[in-house]
CSV table of N, CA, C and O and ligand atoms in Angstrom, one decimal:
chain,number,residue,atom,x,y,z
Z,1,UNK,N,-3.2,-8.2,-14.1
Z,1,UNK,CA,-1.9,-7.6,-13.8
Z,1,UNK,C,-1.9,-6.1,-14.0
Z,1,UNK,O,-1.3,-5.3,-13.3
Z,2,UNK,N,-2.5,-6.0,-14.6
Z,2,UNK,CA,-3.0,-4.3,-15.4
Z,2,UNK,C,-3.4,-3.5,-14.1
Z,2,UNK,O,-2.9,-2.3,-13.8
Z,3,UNK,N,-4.1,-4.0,-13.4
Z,3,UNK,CA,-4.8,-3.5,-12.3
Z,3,UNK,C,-4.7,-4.6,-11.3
Z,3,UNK,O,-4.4,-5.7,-11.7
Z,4,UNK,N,-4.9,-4.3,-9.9
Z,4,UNK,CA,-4.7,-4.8,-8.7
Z,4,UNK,C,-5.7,-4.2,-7.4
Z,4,UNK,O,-5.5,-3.3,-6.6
Z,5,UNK,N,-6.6,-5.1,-7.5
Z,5,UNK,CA,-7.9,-5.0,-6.6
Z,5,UNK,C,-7.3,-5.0,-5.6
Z,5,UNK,O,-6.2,-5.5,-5.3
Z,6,UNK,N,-8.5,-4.2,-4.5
Z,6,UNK,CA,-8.6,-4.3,-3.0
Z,6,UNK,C,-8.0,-5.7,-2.6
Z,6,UNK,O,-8.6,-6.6,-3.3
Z,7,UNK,N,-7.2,-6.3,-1.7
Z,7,UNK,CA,-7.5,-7.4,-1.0
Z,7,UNK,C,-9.0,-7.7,-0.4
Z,7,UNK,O,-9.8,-8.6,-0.6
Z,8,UNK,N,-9.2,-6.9,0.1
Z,8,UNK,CA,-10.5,-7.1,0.9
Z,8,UNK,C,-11.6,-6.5,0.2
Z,8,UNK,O,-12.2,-6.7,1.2
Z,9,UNK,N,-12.1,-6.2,-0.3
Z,9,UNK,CA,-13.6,-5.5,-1.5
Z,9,UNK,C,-13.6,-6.3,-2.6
Z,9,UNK,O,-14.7,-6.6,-3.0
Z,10,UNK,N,-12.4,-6.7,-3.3
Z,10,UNK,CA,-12.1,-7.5,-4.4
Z,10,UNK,C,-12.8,-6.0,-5.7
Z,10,UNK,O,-12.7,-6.1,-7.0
Z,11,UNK,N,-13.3,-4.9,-4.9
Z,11,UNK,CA,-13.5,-4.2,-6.0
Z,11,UNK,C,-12.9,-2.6,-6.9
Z,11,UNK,O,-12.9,-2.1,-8.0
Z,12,UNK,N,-12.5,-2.1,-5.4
Z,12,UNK,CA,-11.4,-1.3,-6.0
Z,12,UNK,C,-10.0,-1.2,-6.7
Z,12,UNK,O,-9.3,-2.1,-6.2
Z,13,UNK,N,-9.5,-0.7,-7.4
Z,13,UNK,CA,-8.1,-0.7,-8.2
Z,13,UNK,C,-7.2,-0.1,-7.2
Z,13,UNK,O,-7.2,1.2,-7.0
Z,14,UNK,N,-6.5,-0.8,-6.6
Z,14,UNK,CA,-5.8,0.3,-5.5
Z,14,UNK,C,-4.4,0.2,-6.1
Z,14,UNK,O,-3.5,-0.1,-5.3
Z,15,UNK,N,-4.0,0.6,-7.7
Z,15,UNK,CA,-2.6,0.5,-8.0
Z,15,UNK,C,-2.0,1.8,-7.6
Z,15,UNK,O,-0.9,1.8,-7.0
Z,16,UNK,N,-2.6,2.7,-7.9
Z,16,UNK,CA,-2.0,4.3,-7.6
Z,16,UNK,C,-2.8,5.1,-6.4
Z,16,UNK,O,-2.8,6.4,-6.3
Z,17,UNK,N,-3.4,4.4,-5.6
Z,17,UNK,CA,-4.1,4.8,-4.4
Z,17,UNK,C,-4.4,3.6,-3.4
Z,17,UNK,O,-5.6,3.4,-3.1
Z,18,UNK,N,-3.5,2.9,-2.9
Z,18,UNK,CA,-3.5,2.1,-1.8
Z,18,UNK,C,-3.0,2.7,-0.3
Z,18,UNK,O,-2.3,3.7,-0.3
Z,19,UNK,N,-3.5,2.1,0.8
Z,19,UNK,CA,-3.3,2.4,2.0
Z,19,UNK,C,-2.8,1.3,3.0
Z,19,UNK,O,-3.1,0.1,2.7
Z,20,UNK,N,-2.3,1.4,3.8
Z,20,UNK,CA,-1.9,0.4,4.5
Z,20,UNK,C,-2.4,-0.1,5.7
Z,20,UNK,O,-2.7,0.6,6.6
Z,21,UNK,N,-2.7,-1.3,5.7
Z,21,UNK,CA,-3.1,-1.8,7.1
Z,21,UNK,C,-2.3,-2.8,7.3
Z,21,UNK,O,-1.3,-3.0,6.6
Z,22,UNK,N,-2.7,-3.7,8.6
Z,22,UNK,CA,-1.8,-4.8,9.4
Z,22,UNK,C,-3.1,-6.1,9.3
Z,22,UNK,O,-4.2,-5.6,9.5
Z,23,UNK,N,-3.1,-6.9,9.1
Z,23,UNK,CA,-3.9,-8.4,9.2
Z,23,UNK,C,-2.6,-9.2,9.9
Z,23,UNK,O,-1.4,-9.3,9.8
Z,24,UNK,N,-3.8,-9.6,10.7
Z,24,UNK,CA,-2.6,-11.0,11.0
Z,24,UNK,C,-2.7,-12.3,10.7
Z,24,UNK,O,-3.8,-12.8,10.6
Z,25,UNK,N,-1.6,-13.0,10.5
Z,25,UNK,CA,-1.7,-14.1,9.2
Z,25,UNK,C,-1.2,-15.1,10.4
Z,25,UNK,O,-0.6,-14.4,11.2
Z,26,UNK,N,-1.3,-16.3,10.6
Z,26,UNK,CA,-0.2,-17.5,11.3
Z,26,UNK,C,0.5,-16.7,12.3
Z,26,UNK,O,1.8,-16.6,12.4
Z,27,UNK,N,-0.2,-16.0,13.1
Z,27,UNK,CA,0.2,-15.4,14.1
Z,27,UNK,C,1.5,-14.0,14.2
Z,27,UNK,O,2.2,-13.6,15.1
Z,28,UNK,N,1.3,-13.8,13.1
Z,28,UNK,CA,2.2,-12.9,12.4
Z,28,UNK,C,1.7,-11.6,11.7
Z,28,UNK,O,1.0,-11.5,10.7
Z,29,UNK,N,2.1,-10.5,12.5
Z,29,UNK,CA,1.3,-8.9,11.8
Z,29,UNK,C,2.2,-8.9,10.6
Z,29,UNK,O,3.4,-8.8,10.5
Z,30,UNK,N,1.2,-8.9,9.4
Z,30,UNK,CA,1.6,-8.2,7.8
Z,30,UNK,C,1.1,-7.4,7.7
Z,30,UNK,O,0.0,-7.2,8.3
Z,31,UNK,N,1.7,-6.2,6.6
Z,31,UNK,CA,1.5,-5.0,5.8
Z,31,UNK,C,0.8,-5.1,4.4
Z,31,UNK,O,1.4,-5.2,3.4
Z,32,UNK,N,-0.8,-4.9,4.6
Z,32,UNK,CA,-1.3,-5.2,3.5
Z,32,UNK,C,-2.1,-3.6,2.9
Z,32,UNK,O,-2.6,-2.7,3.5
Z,33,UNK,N,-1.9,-3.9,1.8
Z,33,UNK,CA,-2.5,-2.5,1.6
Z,33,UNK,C,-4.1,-2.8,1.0
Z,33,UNK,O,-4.5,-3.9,0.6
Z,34,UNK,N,-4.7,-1.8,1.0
Z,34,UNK,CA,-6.5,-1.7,0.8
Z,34,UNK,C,-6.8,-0.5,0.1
Z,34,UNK,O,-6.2,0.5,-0.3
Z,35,UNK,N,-8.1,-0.8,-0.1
Z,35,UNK,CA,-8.6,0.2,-0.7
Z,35,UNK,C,-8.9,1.7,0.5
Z,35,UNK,O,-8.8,1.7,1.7
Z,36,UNK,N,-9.3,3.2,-0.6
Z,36,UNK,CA,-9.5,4.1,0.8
Z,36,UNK,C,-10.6,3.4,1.9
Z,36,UNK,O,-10.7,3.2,3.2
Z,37,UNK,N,-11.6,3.0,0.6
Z,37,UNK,CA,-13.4,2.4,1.4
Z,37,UNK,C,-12.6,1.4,2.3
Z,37,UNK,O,-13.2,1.3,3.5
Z,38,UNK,N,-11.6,0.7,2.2
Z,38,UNK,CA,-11.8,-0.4,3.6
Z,38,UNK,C,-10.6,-0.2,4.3
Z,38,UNK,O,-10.1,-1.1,4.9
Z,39,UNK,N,-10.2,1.1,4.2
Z,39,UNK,CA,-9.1,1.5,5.1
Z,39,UNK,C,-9.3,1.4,6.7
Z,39,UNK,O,-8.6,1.0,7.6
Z,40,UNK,N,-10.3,1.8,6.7
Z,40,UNK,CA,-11.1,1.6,8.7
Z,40,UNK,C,-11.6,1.3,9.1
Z,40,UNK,O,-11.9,1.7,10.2
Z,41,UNK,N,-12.3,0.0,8.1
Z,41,UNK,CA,-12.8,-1.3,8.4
Z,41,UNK,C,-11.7,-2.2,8.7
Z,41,UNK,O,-11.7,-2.8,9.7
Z,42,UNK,N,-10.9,-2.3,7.9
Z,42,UNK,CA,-9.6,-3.0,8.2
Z,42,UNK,C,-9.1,-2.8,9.2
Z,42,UNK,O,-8.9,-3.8,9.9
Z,43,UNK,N,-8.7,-1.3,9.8
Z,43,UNK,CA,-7.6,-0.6,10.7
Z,43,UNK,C,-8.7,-1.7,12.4
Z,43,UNK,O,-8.3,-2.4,13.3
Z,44,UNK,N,-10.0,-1.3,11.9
Z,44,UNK,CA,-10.9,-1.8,12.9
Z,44,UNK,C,-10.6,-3.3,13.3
Z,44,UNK,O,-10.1,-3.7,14.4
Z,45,UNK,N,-10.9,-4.1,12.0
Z,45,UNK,CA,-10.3,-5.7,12.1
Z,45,UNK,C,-9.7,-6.0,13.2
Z,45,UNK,O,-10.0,-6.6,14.2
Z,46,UNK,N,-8.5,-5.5,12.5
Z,46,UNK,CA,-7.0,-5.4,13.2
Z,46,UNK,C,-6.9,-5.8,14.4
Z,46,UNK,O,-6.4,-6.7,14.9
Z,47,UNK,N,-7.6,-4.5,15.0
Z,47,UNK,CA,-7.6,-3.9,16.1
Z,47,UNK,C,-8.4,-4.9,16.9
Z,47,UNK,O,-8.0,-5.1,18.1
Z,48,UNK,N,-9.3,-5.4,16.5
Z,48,UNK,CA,-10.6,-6.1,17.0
Z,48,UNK,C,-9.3,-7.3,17.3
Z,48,UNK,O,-8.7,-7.2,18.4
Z,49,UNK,N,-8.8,-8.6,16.2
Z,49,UNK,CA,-8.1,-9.2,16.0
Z,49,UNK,C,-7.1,-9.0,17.1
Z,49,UNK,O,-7.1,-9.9,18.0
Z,50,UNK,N,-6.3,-7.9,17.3
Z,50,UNK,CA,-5.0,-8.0,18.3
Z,50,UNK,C,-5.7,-7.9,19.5
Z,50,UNK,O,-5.0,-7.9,20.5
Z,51,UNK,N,-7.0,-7.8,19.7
Z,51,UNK,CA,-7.5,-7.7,21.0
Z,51,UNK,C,-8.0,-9.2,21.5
Z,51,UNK,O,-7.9,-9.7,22.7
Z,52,UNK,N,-8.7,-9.8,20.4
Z,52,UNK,CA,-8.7,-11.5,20.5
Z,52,UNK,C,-7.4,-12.3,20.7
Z,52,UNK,O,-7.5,-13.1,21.7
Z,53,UNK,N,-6.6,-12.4,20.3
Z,53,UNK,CA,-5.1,-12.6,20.1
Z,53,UNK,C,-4.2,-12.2,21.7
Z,53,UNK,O,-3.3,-12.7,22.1
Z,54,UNK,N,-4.8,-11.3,22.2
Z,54,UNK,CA,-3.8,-10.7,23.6
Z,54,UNK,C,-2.5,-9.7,23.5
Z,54,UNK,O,-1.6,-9.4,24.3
Z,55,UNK,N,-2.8,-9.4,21.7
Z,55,UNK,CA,-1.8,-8.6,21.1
Z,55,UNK,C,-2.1,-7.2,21.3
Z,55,UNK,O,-3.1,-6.6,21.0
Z,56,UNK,N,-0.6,-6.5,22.4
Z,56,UNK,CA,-1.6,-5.2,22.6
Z,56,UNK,C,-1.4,-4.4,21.3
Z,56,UNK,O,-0.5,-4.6,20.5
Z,57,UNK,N,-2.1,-3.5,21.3
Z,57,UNK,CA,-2.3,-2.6,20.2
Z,57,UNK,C,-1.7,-1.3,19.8
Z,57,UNK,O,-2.1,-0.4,20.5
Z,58,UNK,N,-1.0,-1.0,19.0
Z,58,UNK,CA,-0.7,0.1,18.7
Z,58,UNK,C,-1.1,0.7,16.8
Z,58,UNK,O,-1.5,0.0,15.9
Z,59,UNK,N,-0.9,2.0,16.7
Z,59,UNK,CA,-1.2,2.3,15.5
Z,59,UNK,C,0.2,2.1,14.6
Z,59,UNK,O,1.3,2.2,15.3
Z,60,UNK,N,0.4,1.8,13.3
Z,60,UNK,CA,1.2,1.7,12.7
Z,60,UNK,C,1.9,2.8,12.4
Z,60,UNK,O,1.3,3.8,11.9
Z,61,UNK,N,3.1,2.9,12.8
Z,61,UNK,CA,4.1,3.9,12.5
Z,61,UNK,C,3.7,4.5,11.3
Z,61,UNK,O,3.0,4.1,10.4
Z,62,UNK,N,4.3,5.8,11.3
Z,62,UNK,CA,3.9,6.5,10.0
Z,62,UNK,C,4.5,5.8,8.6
Z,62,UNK,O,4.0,5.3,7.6
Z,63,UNK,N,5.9,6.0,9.0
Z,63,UNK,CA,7.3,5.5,7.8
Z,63,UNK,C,7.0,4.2,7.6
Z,63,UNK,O,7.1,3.8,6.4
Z,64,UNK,N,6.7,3.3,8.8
Z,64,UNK,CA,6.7,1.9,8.7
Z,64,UNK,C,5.5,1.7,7.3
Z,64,UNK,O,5.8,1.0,6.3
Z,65,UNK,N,4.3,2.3,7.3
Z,65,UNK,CA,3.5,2.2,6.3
Z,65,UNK,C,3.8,3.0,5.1
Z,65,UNK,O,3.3,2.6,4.0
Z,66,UNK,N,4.5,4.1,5.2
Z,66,UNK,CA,5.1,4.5,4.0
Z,66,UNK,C,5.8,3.5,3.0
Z,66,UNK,O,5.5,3.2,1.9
Z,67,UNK,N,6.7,3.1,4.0
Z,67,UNK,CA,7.8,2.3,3.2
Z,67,UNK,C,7.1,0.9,2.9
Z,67,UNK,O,7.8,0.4,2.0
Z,68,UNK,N,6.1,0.2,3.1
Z,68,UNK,CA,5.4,-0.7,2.8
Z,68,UNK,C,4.0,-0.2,1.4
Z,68,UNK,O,3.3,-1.0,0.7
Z,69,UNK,N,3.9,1.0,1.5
Z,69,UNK,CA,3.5,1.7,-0.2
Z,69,UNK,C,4.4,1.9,-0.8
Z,69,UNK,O,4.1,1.7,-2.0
Z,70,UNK,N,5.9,2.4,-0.5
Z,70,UNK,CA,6.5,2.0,-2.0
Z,70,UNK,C,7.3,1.2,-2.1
Z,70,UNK,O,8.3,1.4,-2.8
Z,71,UNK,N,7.2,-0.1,-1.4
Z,71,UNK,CA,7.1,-1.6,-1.9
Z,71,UNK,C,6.4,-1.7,-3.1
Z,71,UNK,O,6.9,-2.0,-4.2
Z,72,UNK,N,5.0,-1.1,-2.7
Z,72,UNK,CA,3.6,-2.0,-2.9
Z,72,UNK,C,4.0,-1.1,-4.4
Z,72,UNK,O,4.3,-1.7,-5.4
Z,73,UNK,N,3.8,0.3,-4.4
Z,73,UNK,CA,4.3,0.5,-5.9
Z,73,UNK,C,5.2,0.6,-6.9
Z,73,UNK,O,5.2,0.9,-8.0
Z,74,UNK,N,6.3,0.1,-5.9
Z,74,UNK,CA,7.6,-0.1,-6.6
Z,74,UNK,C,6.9,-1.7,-7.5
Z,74,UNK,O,6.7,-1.9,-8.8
Z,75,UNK,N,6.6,-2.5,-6.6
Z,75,UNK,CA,6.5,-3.9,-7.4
Z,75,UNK,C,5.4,-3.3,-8.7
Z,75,UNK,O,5.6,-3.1,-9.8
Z,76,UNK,N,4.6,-3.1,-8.2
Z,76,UNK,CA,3.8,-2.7,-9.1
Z,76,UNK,C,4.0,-1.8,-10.7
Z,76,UNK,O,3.3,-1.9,-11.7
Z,77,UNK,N,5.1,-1.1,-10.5
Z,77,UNK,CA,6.2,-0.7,-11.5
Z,77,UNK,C,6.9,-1.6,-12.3
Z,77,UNK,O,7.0,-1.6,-13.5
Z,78,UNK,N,7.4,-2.8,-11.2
Z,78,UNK,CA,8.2,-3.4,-12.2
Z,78,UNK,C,7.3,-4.6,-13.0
Z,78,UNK,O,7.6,-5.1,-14.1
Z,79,UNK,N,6.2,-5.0,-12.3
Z,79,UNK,CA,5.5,-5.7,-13.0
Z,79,UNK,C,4.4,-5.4,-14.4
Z,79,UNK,O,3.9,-6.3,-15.1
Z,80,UNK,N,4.3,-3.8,-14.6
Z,80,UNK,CA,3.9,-2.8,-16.0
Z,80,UNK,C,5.1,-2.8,-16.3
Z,80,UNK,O,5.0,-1.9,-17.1
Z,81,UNK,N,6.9,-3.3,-16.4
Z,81,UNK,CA,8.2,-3.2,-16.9
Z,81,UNK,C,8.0,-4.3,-17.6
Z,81,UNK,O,8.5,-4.5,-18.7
Z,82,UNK,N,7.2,-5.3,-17.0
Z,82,UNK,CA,7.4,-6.8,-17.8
Z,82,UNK,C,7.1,-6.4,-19.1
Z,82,UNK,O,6.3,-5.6,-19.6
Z,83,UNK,N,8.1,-7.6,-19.6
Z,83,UNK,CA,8.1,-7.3,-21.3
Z,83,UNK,C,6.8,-8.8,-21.4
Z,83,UNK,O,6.4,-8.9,-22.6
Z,84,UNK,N,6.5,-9.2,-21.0
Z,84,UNK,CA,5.5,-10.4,-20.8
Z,84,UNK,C,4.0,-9.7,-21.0
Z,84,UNK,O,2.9,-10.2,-21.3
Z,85,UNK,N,4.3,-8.7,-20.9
Z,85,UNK,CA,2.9,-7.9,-20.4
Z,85,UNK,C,3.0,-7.4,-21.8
Z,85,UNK,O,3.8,-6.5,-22.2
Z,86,UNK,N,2.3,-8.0,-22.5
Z,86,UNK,CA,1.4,-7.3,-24.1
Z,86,UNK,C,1.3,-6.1,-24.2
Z,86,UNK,O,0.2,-5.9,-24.6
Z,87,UNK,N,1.9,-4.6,-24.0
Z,87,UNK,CA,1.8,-3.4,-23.8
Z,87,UNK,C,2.4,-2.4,-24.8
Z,87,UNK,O,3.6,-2.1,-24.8
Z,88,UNK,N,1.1,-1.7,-25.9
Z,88,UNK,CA,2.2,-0.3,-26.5
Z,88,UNK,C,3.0,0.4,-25.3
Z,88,UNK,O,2.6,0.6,-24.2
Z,89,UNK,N,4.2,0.9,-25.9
Z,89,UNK,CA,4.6,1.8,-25.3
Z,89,UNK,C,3.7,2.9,-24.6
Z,89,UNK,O,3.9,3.0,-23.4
Z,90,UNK,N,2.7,3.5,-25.2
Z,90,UNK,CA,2.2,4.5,-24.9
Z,90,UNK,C,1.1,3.7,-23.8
Z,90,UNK,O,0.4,4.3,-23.0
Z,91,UNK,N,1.1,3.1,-23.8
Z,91,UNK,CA,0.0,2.7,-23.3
Z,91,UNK,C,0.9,2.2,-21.7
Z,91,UNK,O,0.6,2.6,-20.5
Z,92,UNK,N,1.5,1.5,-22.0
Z,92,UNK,CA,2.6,1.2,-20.7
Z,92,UNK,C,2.8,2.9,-19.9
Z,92,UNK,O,2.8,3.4,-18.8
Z,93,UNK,N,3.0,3.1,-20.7
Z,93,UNK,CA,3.7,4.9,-20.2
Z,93,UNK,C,2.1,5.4,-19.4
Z,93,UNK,O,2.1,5.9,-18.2
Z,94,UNK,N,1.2,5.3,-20.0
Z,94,UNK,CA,-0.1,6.1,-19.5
Z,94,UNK,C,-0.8,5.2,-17.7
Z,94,UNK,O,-1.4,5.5,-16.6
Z,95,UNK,N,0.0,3.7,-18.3
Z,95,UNK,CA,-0.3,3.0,-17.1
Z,95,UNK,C,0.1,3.0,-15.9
Z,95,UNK,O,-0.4,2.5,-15.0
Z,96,UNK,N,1.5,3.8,-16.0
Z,96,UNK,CA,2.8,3.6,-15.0
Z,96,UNK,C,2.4,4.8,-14.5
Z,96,UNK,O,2.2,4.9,-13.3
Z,97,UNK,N,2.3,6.0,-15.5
Z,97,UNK,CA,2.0,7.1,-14.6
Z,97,UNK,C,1.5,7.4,-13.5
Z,97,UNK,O,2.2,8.1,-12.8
Z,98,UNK,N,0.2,7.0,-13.2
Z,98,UNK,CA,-0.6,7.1,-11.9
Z,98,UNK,C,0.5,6.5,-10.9
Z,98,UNK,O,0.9,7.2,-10.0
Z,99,UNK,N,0.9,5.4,-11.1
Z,99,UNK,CA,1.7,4.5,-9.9
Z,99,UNK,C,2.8,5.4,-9.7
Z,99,UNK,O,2.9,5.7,-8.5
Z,100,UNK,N,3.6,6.0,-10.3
Z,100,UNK,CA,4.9,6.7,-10.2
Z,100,UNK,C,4.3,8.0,-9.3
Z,100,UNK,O,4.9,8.3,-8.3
Z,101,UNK,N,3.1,8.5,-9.8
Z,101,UNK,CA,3.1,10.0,-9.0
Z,101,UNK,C,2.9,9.3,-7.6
Z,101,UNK,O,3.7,9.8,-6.7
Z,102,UNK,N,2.0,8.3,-7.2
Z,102,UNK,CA,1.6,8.1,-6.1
Z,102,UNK,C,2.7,7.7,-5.4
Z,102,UNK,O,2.9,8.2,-4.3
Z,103,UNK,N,3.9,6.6,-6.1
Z,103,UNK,CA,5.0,6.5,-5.9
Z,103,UNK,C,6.0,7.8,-4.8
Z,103,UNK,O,6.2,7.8,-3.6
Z,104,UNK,N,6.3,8.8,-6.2
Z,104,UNK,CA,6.7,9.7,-5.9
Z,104,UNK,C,6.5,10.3,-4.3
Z,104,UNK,O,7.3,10.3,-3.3
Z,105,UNK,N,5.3,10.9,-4.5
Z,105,UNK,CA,4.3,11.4,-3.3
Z,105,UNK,C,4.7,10.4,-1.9
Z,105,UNK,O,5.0,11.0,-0.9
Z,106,UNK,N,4.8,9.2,-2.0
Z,106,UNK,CA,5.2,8.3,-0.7
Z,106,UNK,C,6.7,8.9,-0.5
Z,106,UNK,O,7.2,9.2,0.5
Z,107,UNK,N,7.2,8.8,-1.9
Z,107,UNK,CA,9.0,9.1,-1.5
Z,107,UNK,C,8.8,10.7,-0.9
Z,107,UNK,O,9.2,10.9,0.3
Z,108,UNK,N,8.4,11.5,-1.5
Z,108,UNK,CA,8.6,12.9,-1.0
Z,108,UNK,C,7.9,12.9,1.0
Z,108,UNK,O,8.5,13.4,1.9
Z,109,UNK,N,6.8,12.3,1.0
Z,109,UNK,CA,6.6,11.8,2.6
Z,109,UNK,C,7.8,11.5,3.6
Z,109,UNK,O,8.3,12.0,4.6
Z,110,UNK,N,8.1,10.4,2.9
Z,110,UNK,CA,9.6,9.7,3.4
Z,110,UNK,C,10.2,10.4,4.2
Z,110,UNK,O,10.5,10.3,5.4
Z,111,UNK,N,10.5,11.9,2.8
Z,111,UNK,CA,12.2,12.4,2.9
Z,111,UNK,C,11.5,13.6,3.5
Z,111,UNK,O,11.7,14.6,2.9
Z,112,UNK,N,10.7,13.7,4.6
Z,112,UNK,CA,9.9,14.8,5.4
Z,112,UNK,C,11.1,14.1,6.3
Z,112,UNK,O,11.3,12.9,6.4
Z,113,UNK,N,11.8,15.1,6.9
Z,113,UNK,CA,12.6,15.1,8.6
Z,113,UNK,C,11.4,15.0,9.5
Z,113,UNK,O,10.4,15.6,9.3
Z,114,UNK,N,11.5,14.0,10.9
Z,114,UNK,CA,11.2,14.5,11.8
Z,114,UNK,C,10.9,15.6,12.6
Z,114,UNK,O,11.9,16.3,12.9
Z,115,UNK,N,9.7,16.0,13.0
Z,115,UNK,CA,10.3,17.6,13.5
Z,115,UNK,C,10.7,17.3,14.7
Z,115,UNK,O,10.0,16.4,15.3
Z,116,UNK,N,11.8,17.9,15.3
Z,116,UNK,CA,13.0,17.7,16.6
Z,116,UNK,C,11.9,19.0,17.3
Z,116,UNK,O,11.3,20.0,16.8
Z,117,UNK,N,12.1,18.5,18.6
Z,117,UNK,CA,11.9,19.6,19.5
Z,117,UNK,C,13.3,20.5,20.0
Z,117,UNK,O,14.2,20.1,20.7
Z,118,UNK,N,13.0,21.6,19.6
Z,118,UNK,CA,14.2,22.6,19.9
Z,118,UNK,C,14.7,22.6,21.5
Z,118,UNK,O,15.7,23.3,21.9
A,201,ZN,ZN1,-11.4,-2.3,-0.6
């Protein structure tokens, strides 16, 4: 619970540094996030995958993957909230931090405007 490995490496901690990709599940594109190491091995998969499939291909929106990292660290927040989770205070606090800045940093992405062409 403390930590949350790569899906795919099973070895990295990607709580406060995950990235997003697309796998497809029961014929259905999901937003899974990865470690950086298998960020474009993944992106590759994918790609490889929607081309077996007859799925044409596009890159994932920027926001669309934004907003699916702070899913990924919002849940991740609230599950270092559980009071289930055996945690000093201080220690909860030291754990959350990494996820919040990374948190943060996705929100401040977010609230970037589009740049408009004049
Ligand atoms: Zn990985």
């Amino acid at each position: 619970m403390l930590i949350h490995r790569c899906p795919r490496c099973r070895a990295e901690d990607i709580s406060a540094d995950a990235h997003p990709v697309r796998v497809i599940r029961a014929d259905r594109t999901e937003i899974v996030p990865v470690c950086r190491n298998c960020y474009r091995a993944a992106e590759l998969e994918y790609r490889l995958a929607c081309d077996n499939a007859g799925i044409p291909y596009a890159t994932l929106p920027i926001r669309e993957g934004l907003f699916a990292l702070a899913d990924f660290y919002e849940r991740r927040l609230a599950a270092l909230d559980d009071p289930d989770l055996l945690l000093e205070d201080d220690d909860r606090r030291a754990t959350k931090a990494p996820v919040q800045a990374a948190l943060a940093d996705v929100r401040r992405r977010l609230a970037i405007e589009p740049v408009r062409d004049a």
